[in-house]
Coordinates of C-alpha atoms and ligand atoms in Angstrom, one line a residue:
X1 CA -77.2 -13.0 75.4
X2 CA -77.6 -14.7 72.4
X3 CA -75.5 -18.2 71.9
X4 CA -72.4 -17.1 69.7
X5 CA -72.1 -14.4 72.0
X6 CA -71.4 -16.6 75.3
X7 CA -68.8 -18.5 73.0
X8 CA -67.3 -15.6 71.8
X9 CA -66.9 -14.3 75.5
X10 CA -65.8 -18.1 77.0
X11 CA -63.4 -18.5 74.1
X12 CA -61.4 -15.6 75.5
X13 CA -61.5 -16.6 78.8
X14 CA -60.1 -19.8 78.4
X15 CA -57.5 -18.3 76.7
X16 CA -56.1 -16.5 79.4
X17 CA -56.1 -18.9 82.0
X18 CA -54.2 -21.3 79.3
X19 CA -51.5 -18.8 78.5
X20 CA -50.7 -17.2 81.4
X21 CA -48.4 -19.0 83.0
X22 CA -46.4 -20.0 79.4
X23 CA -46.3 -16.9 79.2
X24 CA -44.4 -15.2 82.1
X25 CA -41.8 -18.1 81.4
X26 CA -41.4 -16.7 77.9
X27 CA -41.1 -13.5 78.9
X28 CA -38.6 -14.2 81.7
X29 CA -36.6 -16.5 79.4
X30 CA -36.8 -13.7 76.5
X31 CA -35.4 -11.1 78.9
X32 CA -32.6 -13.2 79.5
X33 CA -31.8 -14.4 75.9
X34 CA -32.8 -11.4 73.6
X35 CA -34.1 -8.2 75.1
X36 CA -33.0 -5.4 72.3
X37 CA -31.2 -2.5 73.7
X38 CA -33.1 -0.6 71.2
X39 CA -35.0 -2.2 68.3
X40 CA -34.7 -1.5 65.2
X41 CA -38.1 -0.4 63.5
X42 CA -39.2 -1.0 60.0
X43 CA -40.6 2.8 59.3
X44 CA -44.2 3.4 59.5
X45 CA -45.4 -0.2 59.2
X46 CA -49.0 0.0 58.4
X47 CA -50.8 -3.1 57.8
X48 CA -54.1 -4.7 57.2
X49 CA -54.0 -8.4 56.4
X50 CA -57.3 -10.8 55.8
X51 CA -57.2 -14.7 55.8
X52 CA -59.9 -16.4 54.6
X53 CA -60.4 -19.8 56.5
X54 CA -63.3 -21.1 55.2
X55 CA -61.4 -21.1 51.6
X56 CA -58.5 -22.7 53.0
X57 CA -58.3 -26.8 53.4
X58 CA -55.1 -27.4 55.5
X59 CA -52.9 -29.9 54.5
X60 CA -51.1 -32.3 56.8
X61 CA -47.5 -30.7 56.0
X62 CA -49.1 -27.3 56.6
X63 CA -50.2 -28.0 59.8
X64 CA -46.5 -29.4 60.5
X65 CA -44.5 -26.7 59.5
X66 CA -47.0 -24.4 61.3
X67 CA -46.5 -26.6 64.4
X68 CA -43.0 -25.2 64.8
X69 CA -43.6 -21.7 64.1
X70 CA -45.3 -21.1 67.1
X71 CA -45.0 -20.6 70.9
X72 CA -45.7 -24.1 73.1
X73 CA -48.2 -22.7 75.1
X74 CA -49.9 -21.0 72.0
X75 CA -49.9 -24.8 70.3
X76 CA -51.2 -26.0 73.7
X77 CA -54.3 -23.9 73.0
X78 CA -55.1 -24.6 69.8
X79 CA -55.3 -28.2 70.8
X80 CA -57.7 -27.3 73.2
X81 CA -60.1 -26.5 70.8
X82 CA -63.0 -29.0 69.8
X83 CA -63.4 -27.4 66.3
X84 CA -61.4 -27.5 63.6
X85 CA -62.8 -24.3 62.2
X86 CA -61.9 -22.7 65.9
X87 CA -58.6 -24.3 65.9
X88 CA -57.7 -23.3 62.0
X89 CA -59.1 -19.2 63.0
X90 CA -56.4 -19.3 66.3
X91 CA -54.0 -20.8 64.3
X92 CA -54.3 -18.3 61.2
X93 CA -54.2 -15.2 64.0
X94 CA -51.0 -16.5 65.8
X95 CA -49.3 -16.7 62.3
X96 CA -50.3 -13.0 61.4
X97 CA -49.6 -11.6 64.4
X98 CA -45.7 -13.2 64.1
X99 CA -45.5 -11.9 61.2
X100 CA -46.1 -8.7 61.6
X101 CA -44.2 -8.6 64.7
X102 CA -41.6 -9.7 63.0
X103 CA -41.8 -7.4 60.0
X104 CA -42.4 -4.2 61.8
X105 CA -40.0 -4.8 64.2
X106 CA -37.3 -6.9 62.4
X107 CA -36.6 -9.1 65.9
X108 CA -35.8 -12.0 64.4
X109 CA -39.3 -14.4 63.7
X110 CA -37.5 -17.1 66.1
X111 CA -36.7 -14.7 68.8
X112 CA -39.9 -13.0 69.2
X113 CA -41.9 -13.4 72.2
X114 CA -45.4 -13.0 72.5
X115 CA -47.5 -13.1 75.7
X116 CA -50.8 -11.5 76.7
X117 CA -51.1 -8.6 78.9
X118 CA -53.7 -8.8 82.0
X119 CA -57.1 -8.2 80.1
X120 CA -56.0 -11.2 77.6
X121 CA -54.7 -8.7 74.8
X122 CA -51.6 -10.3 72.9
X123 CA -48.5 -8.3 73.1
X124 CA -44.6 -8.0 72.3
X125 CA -42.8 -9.3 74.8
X126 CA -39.2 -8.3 76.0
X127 CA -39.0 -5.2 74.2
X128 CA -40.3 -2.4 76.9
X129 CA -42.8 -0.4 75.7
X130 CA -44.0 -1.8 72.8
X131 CA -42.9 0.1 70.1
X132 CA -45.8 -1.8 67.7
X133 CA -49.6 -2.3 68.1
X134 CA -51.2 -4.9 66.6
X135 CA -54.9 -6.9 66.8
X136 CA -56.2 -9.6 65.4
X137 CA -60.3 -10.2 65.1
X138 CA -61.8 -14.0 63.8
X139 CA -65.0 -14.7 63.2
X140 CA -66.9 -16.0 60.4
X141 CA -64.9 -17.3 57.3
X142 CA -61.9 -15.1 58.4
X143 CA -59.4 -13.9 60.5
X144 CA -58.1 -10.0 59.8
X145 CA -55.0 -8.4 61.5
X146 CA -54.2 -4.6 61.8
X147 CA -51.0 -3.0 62.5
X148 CA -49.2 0.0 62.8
X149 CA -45.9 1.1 64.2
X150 CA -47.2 4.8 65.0
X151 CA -50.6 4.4 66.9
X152 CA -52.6 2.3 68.6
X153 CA -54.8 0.0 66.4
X154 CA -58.0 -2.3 67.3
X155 CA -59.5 -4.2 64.8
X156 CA -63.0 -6.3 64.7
X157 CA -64.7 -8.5 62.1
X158 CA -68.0 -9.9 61.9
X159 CA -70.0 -12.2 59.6
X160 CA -73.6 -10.3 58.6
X161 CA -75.7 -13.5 59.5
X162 CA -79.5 -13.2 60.8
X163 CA -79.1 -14.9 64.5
X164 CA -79.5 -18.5 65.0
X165 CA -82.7 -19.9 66.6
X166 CA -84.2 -16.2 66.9
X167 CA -86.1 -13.2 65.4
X168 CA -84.3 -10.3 64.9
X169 CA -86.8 -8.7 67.1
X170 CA -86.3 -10.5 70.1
X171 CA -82.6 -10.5 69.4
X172 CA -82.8 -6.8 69.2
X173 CA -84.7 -6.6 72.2
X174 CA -81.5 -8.6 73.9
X175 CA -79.0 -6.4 72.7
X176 CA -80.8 -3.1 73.2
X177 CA -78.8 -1.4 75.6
X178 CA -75.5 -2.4 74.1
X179 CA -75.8 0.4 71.7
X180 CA -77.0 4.3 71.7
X181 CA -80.8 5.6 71.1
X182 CA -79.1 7.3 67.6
X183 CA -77.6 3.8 67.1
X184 CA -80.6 2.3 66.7
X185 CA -82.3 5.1 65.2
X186 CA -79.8 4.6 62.8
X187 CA -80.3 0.9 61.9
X188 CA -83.8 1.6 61.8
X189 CA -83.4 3.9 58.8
X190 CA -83.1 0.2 57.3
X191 CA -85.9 -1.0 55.7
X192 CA -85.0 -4.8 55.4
X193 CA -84.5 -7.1 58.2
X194 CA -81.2 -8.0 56.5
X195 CA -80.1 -4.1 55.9
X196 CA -81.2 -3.8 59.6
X197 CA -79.0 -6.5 60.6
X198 CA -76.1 -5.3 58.6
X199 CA -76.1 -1.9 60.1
X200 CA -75.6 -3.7 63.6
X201 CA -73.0 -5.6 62.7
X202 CA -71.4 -2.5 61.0
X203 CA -71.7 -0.8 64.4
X204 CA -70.9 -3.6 66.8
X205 CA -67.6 -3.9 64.8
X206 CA -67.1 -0.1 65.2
X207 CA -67.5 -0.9 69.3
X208 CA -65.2 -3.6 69.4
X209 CA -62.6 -2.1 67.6
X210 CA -62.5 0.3 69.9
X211 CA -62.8 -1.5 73.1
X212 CA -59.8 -4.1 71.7
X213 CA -57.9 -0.7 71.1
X214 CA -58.1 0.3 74.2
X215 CA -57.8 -3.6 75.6
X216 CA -59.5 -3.2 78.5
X217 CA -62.3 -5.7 77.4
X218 CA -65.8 -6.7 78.8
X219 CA -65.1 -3.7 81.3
X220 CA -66.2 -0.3 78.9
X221 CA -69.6 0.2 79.1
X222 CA -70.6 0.4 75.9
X223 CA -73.8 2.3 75.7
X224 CA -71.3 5.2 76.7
X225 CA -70.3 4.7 73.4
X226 CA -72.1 6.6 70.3
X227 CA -71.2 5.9 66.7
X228 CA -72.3 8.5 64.3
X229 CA -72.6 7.0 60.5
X230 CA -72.2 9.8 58.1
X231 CA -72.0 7.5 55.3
X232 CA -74.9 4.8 55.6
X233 CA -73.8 2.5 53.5
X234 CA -70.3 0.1 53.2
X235 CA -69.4 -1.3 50.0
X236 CA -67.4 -4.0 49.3
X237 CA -63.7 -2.8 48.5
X238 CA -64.4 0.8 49.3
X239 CA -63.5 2.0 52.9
X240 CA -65.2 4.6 55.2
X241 CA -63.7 7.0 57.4
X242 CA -65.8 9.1 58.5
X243 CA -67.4 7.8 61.1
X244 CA -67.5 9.3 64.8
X245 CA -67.4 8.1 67.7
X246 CA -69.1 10.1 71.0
X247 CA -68.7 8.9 74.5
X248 CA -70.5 10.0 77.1
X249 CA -71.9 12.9 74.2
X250 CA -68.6 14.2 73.8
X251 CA -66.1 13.8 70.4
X252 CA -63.6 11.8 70.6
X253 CA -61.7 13.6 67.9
X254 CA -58.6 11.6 68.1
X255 CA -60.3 8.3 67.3
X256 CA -60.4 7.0 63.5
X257 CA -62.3 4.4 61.8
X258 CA -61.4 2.7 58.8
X259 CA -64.7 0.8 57.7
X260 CA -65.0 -1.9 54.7
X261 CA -66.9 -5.1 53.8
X262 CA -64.1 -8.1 53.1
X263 CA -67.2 -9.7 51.0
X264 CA -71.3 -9.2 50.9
X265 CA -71.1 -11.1 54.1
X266 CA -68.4 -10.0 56.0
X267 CA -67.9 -6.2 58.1
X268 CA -64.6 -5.0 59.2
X269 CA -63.6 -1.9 61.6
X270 CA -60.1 -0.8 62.3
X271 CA -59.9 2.0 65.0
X272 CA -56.6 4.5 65.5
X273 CA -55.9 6.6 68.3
X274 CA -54.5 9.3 66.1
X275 CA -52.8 12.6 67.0
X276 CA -55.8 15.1 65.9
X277 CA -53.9 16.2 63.1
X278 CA -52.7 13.4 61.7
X279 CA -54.7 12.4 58.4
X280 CA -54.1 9.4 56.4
X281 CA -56.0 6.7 53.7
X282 CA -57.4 4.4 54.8
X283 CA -54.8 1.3 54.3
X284 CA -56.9 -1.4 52.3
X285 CA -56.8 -5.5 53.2
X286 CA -54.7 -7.6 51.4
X287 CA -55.9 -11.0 51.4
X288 CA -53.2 -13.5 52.6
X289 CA -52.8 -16.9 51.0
X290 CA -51.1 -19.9 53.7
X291 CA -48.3 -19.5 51.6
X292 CA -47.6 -15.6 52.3
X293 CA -48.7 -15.9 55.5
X294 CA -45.8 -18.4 56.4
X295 CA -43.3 -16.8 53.9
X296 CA -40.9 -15.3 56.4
X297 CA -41.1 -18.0 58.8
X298 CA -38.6 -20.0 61.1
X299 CA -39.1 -22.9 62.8
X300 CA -38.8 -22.3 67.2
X301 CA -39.4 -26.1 68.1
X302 CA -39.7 -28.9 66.1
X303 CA -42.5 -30.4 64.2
X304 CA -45.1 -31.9 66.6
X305 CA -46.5 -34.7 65.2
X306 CA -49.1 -35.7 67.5
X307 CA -50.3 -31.6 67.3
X308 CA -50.3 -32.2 63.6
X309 CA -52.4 -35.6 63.9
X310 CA -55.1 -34.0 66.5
X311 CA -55.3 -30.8 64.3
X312 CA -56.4 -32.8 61.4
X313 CA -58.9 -35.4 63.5
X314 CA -60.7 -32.5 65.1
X315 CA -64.3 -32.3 64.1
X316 CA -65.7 -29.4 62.1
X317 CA -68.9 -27.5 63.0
X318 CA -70.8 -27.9 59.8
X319 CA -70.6 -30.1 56.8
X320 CA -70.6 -27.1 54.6
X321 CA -67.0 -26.5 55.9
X322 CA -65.8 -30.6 55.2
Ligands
LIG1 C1 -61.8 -9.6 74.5 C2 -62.7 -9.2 73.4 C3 -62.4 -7.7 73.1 C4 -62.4 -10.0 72.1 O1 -63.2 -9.9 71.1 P1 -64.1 -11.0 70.4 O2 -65.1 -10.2 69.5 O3 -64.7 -11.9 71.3 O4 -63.2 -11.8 69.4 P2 -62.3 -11.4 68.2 O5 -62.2 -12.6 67.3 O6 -62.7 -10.1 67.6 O7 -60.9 -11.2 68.9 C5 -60.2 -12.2 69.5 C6 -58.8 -11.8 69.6 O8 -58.6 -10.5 70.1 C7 -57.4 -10.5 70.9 N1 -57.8 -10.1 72.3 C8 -58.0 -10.9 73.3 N2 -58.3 -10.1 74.4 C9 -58.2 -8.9 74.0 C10 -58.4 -7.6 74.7 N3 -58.6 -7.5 75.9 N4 -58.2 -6.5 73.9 C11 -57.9 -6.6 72.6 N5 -57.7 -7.7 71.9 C12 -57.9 -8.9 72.6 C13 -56.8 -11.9 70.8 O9 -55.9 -11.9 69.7 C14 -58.0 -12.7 70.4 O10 -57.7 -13.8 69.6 P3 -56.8 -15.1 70.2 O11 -57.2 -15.2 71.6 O12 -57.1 -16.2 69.3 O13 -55.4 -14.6 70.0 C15 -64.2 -9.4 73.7 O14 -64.4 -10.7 74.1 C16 -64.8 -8.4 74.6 O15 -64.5 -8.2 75.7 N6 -65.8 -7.7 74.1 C17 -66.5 -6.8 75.0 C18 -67.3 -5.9 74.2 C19 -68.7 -6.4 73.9 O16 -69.5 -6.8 74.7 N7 -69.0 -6.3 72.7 C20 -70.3 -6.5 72.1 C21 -70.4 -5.7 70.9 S1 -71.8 -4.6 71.0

């Protein structure tokens, strides 16, 4: 498995462990305070939001107002993070995924609750069945959300990077049975190492989409999954849908896929589990500044200064990031 991989996986599982407990207490407390006889529902709340982090240099004062926008045991996290890069992405994802909680649902920002549900997936708490679906993907320079207040939406980006410290042989060779004979067949259509590389990425994004749809995680087996590219190429701006998906060789027909590139170096999949017959465009990214991103927000704690101070002392990865 190759390096970013393992980190990928721990990262998550850390998270879990960290947040549990917070977050049963949130929930409890949130079914005492706030829990909405009915909620109200913005209509049809359809959103796809991108976040650049690598563009964005926080500021001291950003990191404060952030500070108290967010739950204690989400805060708690962050700081758990070595990175400032890793800490700035989990940051970035809370604040999208309050906002659109917020503005799909209209629950007040300071009354919403958020917790995780028992594969680690972030959820609405205190409102029943959630009446909103919402996922958030960081990796590379950004951090994407997608939402909808009709169907059930996963969402996955990756950067389009040869792997670190490998060929892309061998690192094939690793990953082979994490994707389908006409997968491959399909990325081998590539000439380029680089095309090559792209096309996996394309896919793997397709695959986690769907697995974080679905939420249940590390447990699908995904060479039951088979993606089927009728369009070979993405293009920056433009977005695919016609991609299917086959599992176990038979259609899913009620699965979407809403395909782009966010830059030349960046892939993005958003799946929908759709009613057959429901067709829509594709909703395109907007790309959030700090500024937007925080626009609708209200404090739930105070400022923490000493999060604030250890935010901005944390190390970064690279010095192409300082
Ligand atoms: C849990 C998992 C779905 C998360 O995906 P990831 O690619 O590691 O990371 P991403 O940045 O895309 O997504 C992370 C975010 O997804 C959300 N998330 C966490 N667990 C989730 C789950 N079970 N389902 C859906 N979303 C989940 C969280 O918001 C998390 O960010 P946060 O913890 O900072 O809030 C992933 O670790 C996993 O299980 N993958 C299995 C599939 C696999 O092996 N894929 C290889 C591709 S071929």
């Amino acid at each position: 498995m190759p390096n970013y991989m393992v980190h990928k996986f721990s990262k998550n599982l850390n998270i879990w462990s960290i947040s549990k407990l917070g977050c049963r207490y949130l929930s409890w407390i949130q079914g005492l305070r706030t829990r909405p006889a009915s909620i109200k529902m913005a209509r049809q709340y359809n959103i796809r939001w991108a976040f650049n982090t690598k563009l964005w240099k926080p500021r001291e004062d950003q990191i404060l107002d952030a500070s108290s926008y967010i739950q204690t045991e989400e805060k708690e996290r962050i700081s758990r993070f070595c990175f400032q890069e890793d800490a700035k992405s989990s940051l970035i994802g809370r604040l999208m995924l309050r906002k659109f909680a917020h503005l799909s649902t209209l629950i007040p920002y300071d009354n919403l609750c958020l917790g995780r549900d028992k594969y680690g997936k972030p959820i609405l708490l205190g409102t029943g069945e959630s009446p909103i679906s919402f996922n958030v993907s960081h990796q590379g320079d950004y951090v994407v959300l997608a939402g909808n207040s009709e169907v059930k939406v996963g969402v996955d980006t990756m950067k389009i990077e040869p792997p670190v410290n490998k060929d892309i042989k061998e690192f094939f060779r690793i990953m082979r049975r994490q994707f389908s004979n006409q997968e491959w067949e399909t990325i081998y259509k590539f000439q380029t190492e680089l095309e090559q590389i792209a096309c996996f990425y394309r896919i793997w994004c397709l695959k986690e989409s769907y697995v974080k749809n679905t939420g249940f995680g590390l447990s699908t087996p995904l060479q039951d999954l088979n993606f089927s590219l009728k369009t070979l190429n993405l293009t920056v701006g433009e977005y695919v849908r016609d991609t299917e998906l086959f599992e176990k060789g038979v259609l899913k027909d009620n699965w979407k896929f809403e395909e782009t590139l966010l830059d030349d170096k960046h892939a993005v999949a958003v799946s929908l589990h759709i009613n057959k017959d429901l067709e829509q465009e594709p909703v395109p990214f907007s790309f959030l500044s700090f500024e937007e991103l925080v626009k609708e927000a209200k404090p739930l704690n105070q400022p923490d200064f000493v999060f604030r101070d250890e935010f901005m002392k944390k190390q970064f990865k690279s010095f192409e990031t300082i």
